[in-house]
CSV table of C-alpha atoms in Angstrom, one decimal:
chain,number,residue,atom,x,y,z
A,1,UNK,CA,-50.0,50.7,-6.5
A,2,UNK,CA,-46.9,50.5,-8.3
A,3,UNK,CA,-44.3,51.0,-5.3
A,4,UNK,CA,-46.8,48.1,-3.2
A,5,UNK,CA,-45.6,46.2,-6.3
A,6,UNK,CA,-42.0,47.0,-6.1
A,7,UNK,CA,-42.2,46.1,-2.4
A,8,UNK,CA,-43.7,43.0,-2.4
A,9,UNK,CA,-41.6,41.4,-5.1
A,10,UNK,CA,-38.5,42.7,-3.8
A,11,UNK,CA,-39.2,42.1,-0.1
A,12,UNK,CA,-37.8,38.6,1.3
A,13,UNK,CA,-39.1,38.1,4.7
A,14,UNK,CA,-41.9,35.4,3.3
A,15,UNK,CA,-38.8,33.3,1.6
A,16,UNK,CA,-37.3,32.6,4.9
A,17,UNK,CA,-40.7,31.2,6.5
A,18,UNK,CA,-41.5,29.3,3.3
A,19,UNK,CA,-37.8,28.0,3.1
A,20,UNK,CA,-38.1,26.6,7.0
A,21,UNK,CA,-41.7,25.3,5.9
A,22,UNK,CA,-40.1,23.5,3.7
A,23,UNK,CA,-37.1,22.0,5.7
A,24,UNK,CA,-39.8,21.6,8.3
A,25,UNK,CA,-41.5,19.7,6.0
A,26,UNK,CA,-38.5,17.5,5.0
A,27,UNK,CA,-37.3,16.2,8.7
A,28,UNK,CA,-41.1,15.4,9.0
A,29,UNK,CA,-41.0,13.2,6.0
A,30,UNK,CA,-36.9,11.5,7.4
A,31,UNK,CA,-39.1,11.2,11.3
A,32,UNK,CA,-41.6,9.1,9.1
A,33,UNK,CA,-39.8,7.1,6.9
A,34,UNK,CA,-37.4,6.0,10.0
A,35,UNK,CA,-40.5,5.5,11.9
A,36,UNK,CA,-42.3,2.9,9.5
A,37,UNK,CA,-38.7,1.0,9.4
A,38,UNK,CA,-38.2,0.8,13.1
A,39,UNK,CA,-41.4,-0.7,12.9
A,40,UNK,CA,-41.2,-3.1,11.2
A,41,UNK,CA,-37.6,-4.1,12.4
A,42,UNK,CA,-39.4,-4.1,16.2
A,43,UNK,CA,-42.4,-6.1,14.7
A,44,UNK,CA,-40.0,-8.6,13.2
A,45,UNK,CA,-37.7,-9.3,16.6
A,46,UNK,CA,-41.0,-9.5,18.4
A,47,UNK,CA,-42.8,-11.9,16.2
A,48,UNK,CA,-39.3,-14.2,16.5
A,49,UNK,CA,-39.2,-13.8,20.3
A,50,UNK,CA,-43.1,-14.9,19.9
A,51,UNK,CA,-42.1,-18.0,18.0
A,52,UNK,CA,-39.1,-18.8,20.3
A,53,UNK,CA,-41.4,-18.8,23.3
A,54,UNK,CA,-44.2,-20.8,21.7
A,55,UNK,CA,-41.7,-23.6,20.7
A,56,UNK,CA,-40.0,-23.5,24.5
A,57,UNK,CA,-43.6,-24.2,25.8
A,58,UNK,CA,-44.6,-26.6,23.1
A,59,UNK,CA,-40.8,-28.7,22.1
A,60,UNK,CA,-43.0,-31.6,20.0
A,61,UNK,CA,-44.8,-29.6,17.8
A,62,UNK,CA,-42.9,-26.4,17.3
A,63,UNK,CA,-39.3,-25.4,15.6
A,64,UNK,CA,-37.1,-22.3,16.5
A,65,UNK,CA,-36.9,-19.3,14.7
A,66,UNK,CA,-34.3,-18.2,12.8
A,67,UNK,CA,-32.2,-16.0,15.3
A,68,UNK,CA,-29.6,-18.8,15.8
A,69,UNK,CA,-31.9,-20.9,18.5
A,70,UNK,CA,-31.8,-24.6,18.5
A,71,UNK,CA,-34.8,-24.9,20.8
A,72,UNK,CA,-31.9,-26.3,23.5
A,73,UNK,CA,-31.8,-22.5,25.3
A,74,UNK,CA,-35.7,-23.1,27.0
């Protein structure tokens, strides 16, 4: 029983799987942060282009977003 002890605390395979758990672990957390702010960078363009084409299609009662449009480019 004692040289399974010695063995087991001195062997290092298990370090190496738990240290590419743990990398693993960290890209998956960099994929989801960069995921939620494409997101919400692709939401934003596509809630402008919304408001763009609703004020092409309706000059008298709507105004241009804010992405440099004048309402003159329908």
């Amino acid at each position: 029983m004692k040289t399974f002890l010695k063995n087991f605390v001195a062997d290092e395979a298990g370090a190496s799987a738990a240290e590419y758990a743990l990398i693993i672990a960290v890209v998956g957390v960099g994929i989801g942060a960069a995921a939620l702010v494409l997101g919400a960078n692709v939401k934003s363009a596509v809630d402008n282009a919304a408001i763009d084409v609703y004020a092409c299609a309706n000059p008298t009662t709507a105004t241009a977003s804010k992405t440099g449009s004048t309402g003159d480019e329908c």
